[in-house]
Short mmCIF file of C-alpha atoms (C1' of nucleotides) in Angstrom, two decimals:
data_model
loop_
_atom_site.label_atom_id
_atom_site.label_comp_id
_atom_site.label_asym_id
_atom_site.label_seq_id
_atom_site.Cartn_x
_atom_site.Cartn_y
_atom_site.Cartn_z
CA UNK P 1305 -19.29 -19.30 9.70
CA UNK P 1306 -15.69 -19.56 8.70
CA UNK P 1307 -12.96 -18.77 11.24
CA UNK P 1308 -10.28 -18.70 9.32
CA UNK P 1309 -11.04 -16.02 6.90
CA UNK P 1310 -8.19 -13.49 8.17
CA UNK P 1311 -8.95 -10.03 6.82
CA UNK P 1312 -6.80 -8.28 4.54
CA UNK P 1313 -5.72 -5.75 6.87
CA UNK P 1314 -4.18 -8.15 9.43
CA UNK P 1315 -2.09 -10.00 6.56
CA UNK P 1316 -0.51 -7.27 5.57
CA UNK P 1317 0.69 -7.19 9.46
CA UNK P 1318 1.59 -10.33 9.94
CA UNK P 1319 4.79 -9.57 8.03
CA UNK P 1320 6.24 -6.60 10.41
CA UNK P 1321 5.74 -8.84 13.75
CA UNK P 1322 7.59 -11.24 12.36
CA UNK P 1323 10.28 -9.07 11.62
CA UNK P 1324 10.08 -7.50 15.05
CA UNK P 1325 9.97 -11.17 16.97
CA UNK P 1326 12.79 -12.30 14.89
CA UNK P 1327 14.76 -8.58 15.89
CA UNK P 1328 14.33 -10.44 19.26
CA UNK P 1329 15.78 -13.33 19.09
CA UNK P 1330 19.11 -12.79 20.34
CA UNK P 1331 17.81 -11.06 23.24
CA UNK P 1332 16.25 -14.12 25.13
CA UNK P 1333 12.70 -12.27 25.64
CA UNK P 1334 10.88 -15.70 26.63
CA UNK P 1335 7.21 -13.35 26.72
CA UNK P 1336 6.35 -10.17 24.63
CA UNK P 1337 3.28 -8.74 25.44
CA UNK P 1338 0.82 -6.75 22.87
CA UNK P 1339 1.45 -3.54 24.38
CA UNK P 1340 4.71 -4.27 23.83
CA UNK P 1341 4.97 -4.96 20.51
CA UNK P 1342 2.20 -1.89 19.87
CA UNK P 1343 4.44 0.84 21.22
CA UNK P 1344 7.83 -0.56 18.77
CA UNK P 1345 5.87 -0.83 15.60
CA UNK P 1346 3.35 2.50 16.56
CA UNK P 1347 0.36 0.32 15.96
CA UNK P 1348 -2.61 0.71 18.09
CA UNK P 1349 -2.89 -1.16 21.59
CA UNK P 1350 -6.36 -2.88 20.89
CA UNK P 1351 -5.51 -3.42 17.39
CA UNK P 1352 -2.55 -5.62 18.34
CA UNK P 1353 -4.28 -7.19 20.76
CA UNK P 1354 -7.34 -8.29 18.26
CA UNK P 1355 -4.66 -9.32 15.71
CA UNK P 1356 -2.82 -11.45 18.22
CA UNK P 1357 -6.12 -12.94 19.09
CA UNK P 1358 -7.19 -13.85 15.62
CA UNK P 1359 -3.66 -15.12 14.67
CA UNK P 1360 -2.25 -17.16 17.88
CA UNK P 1361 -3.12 -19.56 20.82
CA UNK P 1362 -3.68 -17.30 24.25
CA UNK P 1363 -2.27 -15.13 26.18
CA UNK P 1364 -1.05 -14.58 29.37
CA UNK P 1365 -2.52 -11.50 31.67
CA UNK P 1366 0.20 -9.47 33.39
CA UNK P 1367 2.45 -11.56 31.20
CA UNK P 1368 1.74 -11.86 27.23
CA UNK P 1369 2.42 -14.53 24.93
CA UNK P 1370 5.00 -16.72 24.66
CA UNK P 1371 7.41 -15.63 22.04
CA UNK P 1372 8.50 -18.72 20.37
CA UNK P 1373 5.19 -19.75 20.22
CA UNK P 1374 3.79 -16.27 18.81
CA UNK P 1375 6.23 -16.17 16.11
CA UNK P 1376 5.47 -20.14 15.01
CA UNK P 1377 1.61 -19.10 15.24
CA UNK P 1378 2.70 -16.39 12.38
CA UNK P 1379 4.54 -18.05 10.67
CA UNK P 1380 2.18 -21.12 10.03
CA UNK P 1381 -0.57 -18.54 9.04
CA UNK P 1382 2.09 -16.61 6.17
CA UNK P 1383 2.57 -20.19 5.69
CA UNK P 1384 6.76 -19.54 5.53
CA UNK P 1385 7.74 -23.46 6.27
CA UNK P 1386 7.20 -24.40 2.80
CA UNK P 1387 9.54 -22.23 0.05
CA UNK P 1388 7.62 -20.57 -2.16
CA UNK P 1389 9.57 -19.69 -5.91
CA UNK P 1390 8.97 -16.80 -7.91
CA UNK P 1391 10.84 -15.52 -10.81
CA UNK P 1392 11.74 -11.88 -12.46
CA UNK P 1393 10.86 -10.63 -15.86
CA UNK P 1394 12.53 -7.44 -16.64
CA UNK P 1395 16.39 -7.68 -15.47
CA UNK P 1396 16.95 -3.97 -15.67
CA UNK P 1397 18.10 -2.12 -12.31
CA UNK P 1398 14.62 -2.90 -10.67
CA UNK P 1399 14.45 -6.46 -11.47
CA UNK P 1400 18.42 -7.13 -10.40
CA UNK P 1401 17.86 -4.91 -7.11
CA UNK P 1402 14.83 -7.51 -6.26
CA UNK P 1403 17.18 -10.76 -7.80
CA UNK P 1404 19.76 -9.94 -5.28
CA UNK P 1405 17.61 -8.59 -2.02
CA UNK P 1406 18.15 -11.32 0.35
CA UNK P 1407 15.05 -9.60 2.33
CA UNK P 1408 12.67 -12.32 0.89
CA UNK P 1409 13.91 -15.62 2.56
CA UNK P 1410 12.90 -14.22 5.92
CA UNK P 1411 9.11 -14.80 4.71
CA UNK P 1412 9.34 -18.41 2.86
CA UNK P 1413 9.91 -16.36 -0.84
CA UNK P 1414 12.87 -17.39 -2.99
CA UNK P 1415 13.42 -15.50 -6.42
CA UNK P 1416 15.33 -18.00 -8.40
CA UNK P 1417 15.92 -15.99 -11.17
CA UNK P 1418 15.22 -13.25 -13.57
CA UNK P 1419 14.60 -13.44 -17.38
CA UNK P 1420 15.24 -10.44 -19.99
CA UNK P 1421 15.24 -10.32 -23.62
CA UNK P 1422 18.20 -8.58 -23.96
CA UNK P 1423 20.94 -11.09 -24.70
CA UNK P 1424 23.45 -8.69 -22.87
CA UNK P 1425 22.17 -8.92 -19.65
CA UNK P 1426 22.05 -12.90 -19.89
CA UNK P 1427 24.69 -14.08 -16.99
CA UNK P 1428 23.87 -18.07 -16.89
CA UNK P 1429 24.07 -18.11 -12.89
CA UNK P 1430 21.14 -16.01 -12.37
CA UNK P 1431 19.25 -14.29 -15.64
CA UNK P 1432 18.26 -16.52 -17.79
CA UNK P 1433 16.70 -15.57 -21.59
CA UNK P 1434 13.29 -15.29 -21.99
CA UNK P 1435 12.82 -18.07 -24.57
CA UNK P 1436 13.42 -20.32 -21.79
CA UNK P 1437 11.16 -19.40 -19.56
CA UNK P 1438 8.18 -22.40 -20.58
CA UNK P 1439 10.94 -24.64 -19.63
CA UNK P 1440 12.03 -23.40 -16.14
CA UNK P 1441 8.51 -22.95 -14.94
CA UNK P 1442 7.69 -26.26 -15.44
CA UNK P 1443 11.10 -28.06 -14.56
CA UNK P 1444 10.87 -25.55 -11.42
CA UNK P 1445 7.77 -24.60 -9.43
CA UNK P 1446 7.38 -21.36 -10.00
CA UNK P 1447 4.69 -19.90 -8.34
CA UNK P 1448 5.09 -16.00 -8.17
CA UNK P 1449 6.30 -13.77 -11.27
CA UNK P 1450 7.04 -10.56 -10.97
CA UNK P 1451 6.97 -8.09 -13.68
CA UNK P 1452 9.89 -5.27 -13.94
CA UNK P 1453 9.82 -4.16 -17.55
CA UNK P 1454 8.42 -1.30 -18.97
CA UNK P 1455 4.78 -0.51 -19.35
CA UNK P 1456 5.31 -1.88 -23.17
CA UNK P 1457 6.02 -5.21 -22.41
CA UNK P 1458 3.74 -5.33 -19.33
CA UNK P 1459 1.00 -6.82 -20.86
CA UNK P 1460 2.75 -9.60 -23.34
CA UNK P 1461 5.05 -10.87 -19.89
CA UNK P 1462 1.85 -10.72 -18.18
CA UNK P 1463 -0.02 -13.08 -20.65
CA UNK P 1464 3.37 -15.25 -20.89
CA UNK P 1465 3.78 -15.63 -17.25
CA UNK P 1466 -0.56 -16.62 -17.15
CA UNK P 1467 -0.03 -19.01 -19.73
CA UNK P 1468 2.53 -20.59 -18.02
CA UNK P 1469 0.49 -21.45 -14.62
CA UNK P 1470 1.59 -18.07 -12.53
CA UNK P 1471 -1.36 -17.23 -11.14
CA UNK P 1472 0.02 -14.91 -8.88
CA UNK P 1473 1.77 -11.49 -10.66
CA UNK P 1474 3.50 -8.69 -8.71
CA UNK P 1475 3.29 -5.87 -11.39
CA UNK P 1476 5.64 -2.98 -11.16
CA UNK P 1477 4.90 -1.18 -14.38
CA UNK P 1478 2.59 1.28 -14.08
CA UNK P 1479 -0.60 0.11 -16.24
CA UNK P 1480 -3.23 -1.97 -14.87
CA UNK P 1481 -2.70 -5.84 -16.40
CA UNK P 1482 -5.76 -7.86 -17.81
CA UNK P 1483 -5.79 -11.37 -16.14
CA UNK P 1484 -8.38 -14.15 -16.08
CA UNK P 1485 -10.21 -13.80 -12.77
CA UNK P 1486 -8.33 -16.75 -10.91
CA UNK P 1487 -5.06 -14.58 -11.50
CA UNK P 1488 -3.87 -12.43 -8.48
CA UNK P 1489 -2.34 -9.34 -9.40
CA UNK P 1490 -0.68 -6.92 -6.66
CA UNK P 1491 0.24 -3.66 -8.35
CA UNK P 1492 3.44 -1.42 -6.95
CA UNK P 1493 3.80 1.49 -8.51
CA UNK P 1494 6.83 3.15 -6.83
CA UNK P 1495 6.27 6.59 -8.77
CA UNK P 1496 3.02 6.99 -7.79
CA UNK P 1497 3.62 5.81 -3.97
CA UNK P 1498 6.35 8.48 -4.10
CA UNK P 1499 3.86 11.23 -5.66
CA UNK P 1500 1.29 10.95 -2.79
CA UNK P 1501 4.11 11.10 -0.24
CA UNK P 1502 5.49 14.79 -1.73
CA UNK P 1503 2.43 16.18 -1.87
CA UNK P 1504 1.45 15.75 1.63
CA UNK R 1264 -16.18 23.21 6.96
CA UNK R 1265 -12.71 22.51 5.12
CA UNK R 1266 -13.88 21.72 1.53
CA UNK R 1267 -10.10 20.96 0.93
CA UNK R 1268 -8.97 17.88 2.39
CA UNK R 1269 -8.64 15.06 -0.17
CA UNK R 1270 -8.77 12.10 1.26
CA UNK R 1271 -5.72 9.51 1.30
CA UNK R 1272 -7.54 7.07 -0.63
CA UNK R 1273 -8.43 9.26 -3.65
CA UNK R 1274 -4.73 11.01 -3.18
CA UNK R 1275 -3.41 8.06 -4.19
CA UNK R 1276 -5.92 7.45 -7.13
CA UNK R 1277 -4.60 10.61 -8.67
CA UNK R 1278 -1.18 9.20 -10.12
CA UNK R 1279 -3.30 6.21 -11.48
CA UNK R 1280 -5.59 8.75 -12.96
CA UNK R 1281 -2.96 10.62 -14.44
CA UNK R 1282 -1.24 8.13 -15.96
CA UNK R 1283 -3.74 6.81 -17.93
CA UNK R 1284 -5.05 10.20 -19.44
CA UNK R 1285 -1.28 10.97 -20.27
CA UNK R 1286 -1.32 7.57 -22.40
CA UNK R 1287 -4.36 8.94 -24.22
CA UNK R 1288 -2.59 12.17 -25.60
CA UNK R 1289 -1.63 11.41 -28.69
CA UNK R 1290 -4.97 9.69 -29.74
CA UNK R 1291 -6.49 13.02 -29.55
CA UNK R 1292 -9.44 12.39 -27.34
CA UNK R 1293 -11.54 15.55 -26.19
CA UNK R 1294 -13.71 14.30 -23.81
CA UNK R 1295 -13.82 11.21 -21.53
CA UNK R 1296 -16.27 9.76 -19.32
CA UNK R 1297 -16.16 8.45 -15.99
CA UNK R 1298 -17.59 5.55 -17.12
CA UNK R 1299 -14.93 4.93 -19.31
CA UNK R 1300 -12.00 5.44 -16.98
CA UNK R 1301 -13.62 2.97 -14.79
CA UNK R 1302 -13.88 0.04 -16.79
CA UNK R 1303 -10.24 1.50 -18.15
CA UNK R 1304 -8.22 1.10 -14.94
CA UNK R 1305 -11.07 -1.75 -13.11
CA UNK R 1306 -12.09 0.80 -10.65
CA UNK R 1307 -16.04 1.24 -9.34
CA UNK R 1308 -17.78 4.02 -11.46
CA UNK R 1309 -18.76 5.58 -8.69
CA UNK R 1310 -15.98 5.79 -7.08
CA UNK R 1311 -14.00 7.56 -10.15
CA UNK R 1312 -17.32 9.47 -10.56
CA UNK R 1313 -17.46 10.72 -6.99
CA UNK R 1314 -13.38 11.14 -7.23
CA UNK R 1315 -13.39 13.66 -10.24
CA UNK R 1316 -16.15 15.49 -8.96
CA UNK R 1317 -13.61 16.19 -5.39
CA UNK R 1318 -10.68 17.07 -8.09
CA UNK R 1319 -12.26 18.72 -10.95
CA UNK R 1320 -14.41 20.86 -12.49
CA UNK R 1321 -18.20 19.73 -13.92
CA UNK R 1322 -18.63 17.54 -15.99
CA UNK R 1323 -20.89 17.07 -18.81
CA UNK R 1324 -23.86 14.78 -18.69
CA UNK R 1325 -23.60 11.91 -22.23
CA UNK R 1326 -20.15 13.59 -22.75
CA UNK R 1327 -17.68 13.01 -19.71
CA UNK R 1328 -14.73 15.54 -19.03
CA UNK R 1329 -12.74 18.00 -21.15
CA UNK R 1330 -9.57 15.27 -20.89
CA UNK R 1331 -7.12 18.10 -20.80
CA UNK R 1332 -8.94 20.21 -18.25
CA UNK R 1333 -9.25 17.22 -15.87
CA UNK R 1334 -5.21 16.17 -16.36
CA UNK R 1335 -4.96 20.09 -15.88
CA UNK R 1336 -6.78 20.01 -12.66
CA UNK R 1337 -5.51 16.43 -11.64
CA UNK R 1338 -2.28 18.01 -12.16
CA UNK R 1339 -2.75 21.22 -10.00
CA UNK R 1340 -3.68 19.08 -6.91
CA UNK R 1341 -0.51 17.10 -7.43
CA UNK R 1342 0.99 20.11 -7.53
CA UNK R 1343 3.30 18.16 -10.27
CA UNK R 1344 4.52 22.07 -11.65
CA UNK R 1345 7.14 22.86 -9.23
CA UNK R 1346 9.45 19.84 -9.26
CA UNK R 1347 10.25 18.69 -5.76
CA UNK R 1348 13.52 17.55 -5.35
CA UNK R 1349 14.56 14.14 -3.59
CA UNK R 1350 17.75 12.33 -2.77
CA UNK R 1351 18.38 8.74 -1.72
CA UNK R 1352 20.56 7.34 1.39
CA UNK R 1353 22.40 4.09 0.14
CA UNK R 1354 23.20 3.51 -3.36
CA UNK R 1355 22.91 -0.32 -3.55
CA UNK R 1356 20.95 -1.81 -6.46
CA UNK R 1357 17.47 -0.65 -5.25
CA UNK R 1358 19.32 2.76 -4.48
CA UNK R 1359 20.53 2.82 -8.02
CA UNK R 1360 17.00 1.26 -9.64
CA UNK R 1361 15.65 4.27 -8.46
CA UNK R 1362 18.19 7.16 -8.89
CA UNK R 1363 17.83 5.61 -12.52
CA UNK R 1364 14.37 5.03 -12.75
CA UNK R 1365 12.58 7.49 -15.23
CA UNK R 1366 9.24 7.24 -14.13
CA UNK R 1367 8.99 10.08 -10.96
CA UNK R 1368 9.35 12.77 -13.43
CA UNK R 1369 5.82 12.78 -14.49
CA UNK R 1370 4.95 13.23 -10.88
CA UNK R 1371 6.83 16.24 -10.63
CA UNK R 1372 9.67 14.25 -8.67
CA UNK R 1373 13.35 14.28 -9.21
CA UNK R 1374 15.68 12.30 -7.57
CA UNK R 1375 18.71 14.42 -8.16
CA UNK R 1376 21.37 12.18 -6.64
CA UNK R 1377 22.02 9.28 -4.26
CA UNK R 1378 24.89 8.94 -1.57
CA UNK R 1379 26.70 6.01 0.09
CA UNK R 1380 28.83 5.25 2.67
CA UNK R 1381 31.65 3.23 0.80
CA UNK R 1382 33.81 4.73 -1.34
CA UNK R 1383 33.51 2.20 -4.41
CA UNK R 1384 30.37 3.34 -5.46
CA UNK R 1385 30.92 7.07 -5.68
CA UNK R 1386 30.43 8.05 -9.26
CA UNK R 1387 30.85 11.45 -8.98
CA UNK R 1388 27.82 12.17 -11.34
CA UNK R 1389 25.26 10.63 -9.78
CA UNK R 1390 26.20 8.98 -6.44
CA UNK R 1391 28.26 10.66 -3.46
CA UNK R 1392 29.81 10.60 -0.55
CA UNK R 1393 27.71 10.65 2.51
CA UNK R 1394 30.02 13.18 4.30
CA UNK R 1395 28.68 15.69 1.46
CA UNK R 1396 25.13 15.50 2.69
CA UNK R 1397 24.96 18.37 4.69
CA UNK R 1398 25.89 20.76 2.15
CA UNK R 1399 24.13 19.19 -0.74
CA UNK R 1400 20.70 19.42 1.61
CA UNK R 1401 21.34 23.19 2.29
CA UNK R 1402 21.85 24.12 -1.60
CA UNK R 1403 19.54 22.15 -3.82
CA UNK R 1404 16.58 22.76 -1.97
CA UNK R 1405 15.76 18.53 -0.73
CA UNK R 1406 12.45 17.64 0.40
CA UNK R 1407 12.45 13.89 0.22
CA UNK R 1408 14.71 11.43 1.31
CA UNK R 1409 14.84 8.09 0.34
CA UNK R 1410 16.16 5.54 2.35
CA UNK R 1411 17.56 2.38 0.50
CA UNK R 1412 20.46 1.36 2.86
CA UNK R 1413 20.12 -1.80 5.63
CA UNK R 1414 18.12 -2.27 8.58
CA UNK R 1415 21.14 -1.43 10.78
CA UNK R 1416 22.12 2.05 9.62
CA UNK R 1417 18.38 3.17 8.63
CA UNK R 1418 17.95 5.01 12.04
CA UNK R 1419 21.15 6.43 12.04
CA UNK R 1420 20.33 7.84 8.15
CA UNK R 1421 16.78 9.27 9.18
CA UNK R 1422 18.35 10.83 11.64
CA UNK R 1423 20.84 12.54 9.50
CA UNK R 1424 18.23 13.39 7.18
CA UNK R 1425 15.88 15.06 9.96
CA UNK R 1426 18.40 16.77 11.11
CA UNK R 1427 19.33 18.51 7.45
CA UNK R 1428 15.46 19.45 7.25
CA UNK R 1429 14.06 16.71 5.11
CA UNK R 1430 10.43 16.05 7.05
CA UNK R 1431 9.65 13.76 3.87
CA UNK R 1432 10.52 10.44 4.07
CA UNK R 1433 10.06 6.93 1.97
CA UNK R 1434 11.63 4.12 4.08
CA UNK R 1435 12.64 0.57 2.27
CA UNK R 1436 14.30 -0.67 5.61
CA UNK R 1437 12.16 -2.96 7.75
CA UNK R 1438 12.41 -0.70 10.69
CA UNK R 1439 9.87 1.52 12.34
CA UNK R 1440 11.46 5.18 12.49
CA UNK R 1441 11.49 7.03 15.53
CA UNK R 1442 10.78 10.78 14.00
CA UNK R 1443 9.76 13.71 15.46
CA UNK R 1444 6.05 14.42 14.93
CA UNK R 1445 6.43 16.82 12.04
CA UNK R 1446 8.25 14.26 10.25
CA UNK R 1447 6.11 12.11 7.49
CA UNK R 1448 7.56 8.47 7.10
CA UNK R 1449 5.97 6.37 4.41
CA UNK R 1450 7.37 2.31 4.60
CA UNK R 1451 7.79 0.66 1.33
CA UNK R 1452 8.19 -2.99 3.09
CA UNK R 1453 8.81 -4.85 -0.11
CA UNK R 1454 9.82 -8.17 1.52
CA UNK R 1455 6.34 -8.00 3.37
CA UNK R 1456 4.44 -6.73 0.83
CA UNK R 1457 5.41 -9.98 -1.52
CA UNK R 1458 4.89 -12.00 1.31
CA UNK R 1459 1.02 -11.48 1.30
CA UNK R 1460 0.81 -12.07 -2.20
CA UNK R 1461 2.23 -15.35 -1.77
CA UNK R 1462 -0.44 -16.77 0.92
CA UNK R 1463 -3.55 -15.42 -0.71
"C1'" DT T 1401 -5.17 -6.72 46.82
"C1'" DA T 1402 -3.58 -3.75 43.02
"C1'" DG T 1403 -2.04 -3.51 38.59
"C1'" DA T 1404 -0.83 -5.00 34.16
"C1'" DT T 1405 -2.43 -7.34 30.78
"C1'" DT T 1406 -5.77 -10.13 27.94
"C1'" DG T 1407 -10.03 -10.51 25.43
"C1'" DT T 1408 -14.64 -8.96 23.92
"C1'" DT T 1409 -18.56 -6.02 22.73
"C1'" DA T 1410 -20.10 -1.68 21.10
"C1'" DA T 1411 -19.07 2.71 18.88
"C1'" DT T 1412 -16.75 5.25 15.49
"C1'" DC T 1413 -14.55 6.30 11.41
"C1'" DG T 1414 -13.44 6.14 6.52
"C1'" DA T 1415 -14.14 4.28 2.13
"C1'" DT T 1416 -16.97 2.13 -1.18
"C1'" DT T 1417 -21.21 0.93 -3.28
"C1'" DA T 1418 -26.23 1.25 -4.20
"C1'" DA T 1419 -30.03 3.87 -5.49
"C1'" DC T 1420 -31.81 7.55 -7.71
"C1'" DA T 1421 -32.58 12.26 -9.40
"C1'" DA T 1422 -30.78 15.72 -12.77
"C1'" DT T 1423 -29.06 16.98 -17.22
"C1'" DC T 1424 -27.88 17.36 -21.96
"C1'" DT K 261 -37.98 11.60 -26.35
"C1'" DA K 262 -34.57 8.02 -24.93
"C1'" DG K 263 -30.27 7.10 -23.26
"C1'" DA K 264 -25.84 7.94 -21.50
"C1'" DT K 265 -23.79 10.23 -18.31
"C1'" DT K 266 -23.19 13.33 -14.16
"C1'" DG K 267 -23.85 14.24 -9.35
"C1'" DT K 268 -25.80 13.38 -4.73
"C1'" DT K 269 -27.83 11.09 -0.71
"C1'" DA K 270 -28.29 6.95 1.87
"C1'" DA K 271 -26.73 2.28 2.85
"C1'" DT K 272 -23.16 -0.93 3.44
"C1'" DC K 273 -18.84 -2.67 4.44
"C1'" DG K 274 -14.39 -3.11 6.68
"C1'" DA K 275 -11.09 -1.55 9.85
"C1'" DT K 276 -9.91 0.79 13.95
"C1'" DT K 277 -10.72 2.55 18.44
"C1'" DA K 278 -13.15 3.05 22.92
"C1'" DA K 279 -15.00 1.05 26.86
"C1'" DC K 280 -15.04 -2.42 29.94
"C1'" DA K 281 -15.04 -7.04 32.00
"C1'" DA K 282 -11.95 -11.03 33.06
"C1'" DT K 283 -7.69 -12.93 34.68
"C1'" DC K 284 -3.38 -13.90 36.83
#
DNA sequence: TAGATTGTTAATCGATTAACAATC
DNA sequence: TAGATTGTTAATCGATTAACAATC
């Protein structure tokens, strides 16, 4: 039986307690109970409480955990300690509003850089042209890409990015990407997030 | 027995759906199959099977659906005729990715302007001053607002928005809202969402 | 002790998949 | 008829919630 499969669900937490912990820290909380933390974020009781379980050492009864040790737990599962880089392709609006977010750090991410074809968006601090991308993969860890062109493109960046060792792709254009099976692909489209919302 | 409630996991298959069918329209395809959208957009057969059946009409055993009645229908649920209108809160790079962004029109979404705080980045066409909110809300008929500006002002911005009758919300901050009950919040936690990609 | 909290087991809920009958 | 597809019912799976015992 393995432990330490942590289901999908609970991952995709693990992200906003951090975020809330850290909103502690200049606050000196020394414990933060479940209940706690449930009521903030509007999550269920139990369901923090299971998470918690499944993600950290123990906790205290009448008390709760101990914060700094809570938020290290986390952070060792999202596995922040060690930088991971990712790049941009696409350094349209999209691409540069991700390229300059400084949201990512918080979780161990750093974007390095974007490429673009276009030889008019090329700023040599920051986006770089695409015919040197083989190069700065290699010379530069690069673990994530994420795509921002258009749904044109999509596929041909996608195949670039494969070929050069990315195995995990966060795809913004709207079409669904053909990868070998090792290749992770998490799909955002924004449109159709947006569409569900209105209609509700 | 309320034969219309969709549920949230096939609402959100509908823009995917969509999509696709509008990429087949100029290859002149009559029918198509669930089968076919399936292996298509690497979905269960089933599933898309059991999904068009909720959304649309019969349809025909060897042959599939009439494509255009099934966009048609597909499109009716969306309710994609009447355009609803959106603005966005905070015209920073991801403010402006999206006020720029093309894509939400095909969705029946139009983001008709953004506003900002600071007085650099008022444009006059596209991007205004905050102050002008209220008015703008009362005569261009808003339903969603979008909130692109930083963790610290995000409350203070839903607020605003509540207040102006917007009870539609997409959230980029980090925070959790506090909304009144009637008020639908969807988070867009980009930061987080990347983050989970990068431990799998 | 009483009460707040943790932690666990069982029940529920929703979504997907499997199996199969019906149809053209 | 055979085969591809639709459509439906039952089974499975995963996630959440309810109920409750344990602890400080």
């Amino acid at each position: 039986m393995n432990r330490n499969v942590i289901p999908k669900s609970v991952m995709e937490r693990i992200p906003i307690y951090l975020h809330y912990l850290s909103s502690l820290s200049n606050e000196n909380v020394e414990y933060i109970s479940a209940t706690k933390i449930a009521n903030e974020l509007k999550l269920g009781e139990v369901l923090v409480r299971k998470d918690l379980a499944l993600l950290s050492g123990k906790g205290k009864p009448k008390i709760g955990y101990e914060k700094n040790e809570l938020e290290l737990h986390l952070k060792n599962v999202l596995d922040t300690s060690n930088v991971t880089n990712a790049i941009i392709i696409g350094a349209g609006k999209l691409g540069q509003a991700l390229l300059y977010y400084e949201g990512f750090e918080e979780y161990g991410i750093r974007i390095t850089c974007a490429f673009d074809s276009d030889h008019n968006k090329i700023d040599y601090q920051k986006i770089y042209n695409i015919n040197d991308l083989d190069d700065y993969c290699i010379d530069n860890n690069i673990k994530i890409g994420i795509i921002t062109v258009g749904e044109k493109s999509a596929q041909e960046v996608c195949n670039l990015l494969v070929s050069n060792g990315i195995n995990k792709i966060w795809n913004f254009s709207p079409i669904q990407l053909s990868v070998p099976s090792y290749v992770n692909v998490k799909n955002e489209n924004l449109a159709a997030g947006l569409a569900v919302l209105s209609m509700k």
